[in-house]
Amino acid sequence: MSKFLSEFKTFAMRGNVIDLAVGVVIGGAFGKITTSIVNDIIMPVIGVLTGGINFGDWKIVLKEAVANAEGVIDPATEVAITFGNTIAIILDFIIIAFAVFCLVKGINSLHRKKEEPAPEPEAPAEPEPTKEELLLTEIRDLLREKK
C-alpha cells in the first residue's frame, strides 16, 4: 500500500498535474466571466435588437402547467423544452472557444519566435591588402613567370 501512495505522490507532484489543476481553476473562473458577458451584456443587446425578446423565455411547451388545489397555476408542473438558455450557452461556448483559440495562437507564435535561430551575422568583408602584401604578391607572380 505504501508503494501505491508513493507512486501517487510522485504522480501528483509532477509539473504537468499541477499545471493542469491551475488550468482547470482558471478555466472555471474564465467560464463564469464569459457566462456573465453572454447573459448580462450580449443577450440583452440581442433581445433589444430583436424587439425585446428574452431568449431565456423561448420554449416549446409539451404540457401546460396545472392549477393546484387552491386554483393557483403551479409552473413546476409545466413540461417544456427551453431552448433559449441553450442559445445563450452556445454563444458562451463560441466566446470561450474564440478566446482559447486566440490564446493558443499567441502562445504558438511566441514559441515559434523563441525557436527561430538568430540570424547569423554576416562575415566581415576581407580587408584591403596592405602595400607589403601587394608587393609580395607581385614578386610571387614574377617568380612564377620565370619558371
Short mmCIF file of C-alpha atoms in Angstrom, two decimals, residues 12 23 42:
data_model
loop_
_atom_site.label_atom_id
_atom_site.label_comp_id
_atom_site.label_asym_id
_atom_site.label_seq_id
_atom_site.Cartn_x
_atom_site.Cartn_y
_atom_site.Cartn_z
CA ALA A 12 0.58 14.32 -8.12
CA GLY A 23 -5.64 25.48 -15.81
CA ILE A 42 -24.78 40.16 -25.21
#
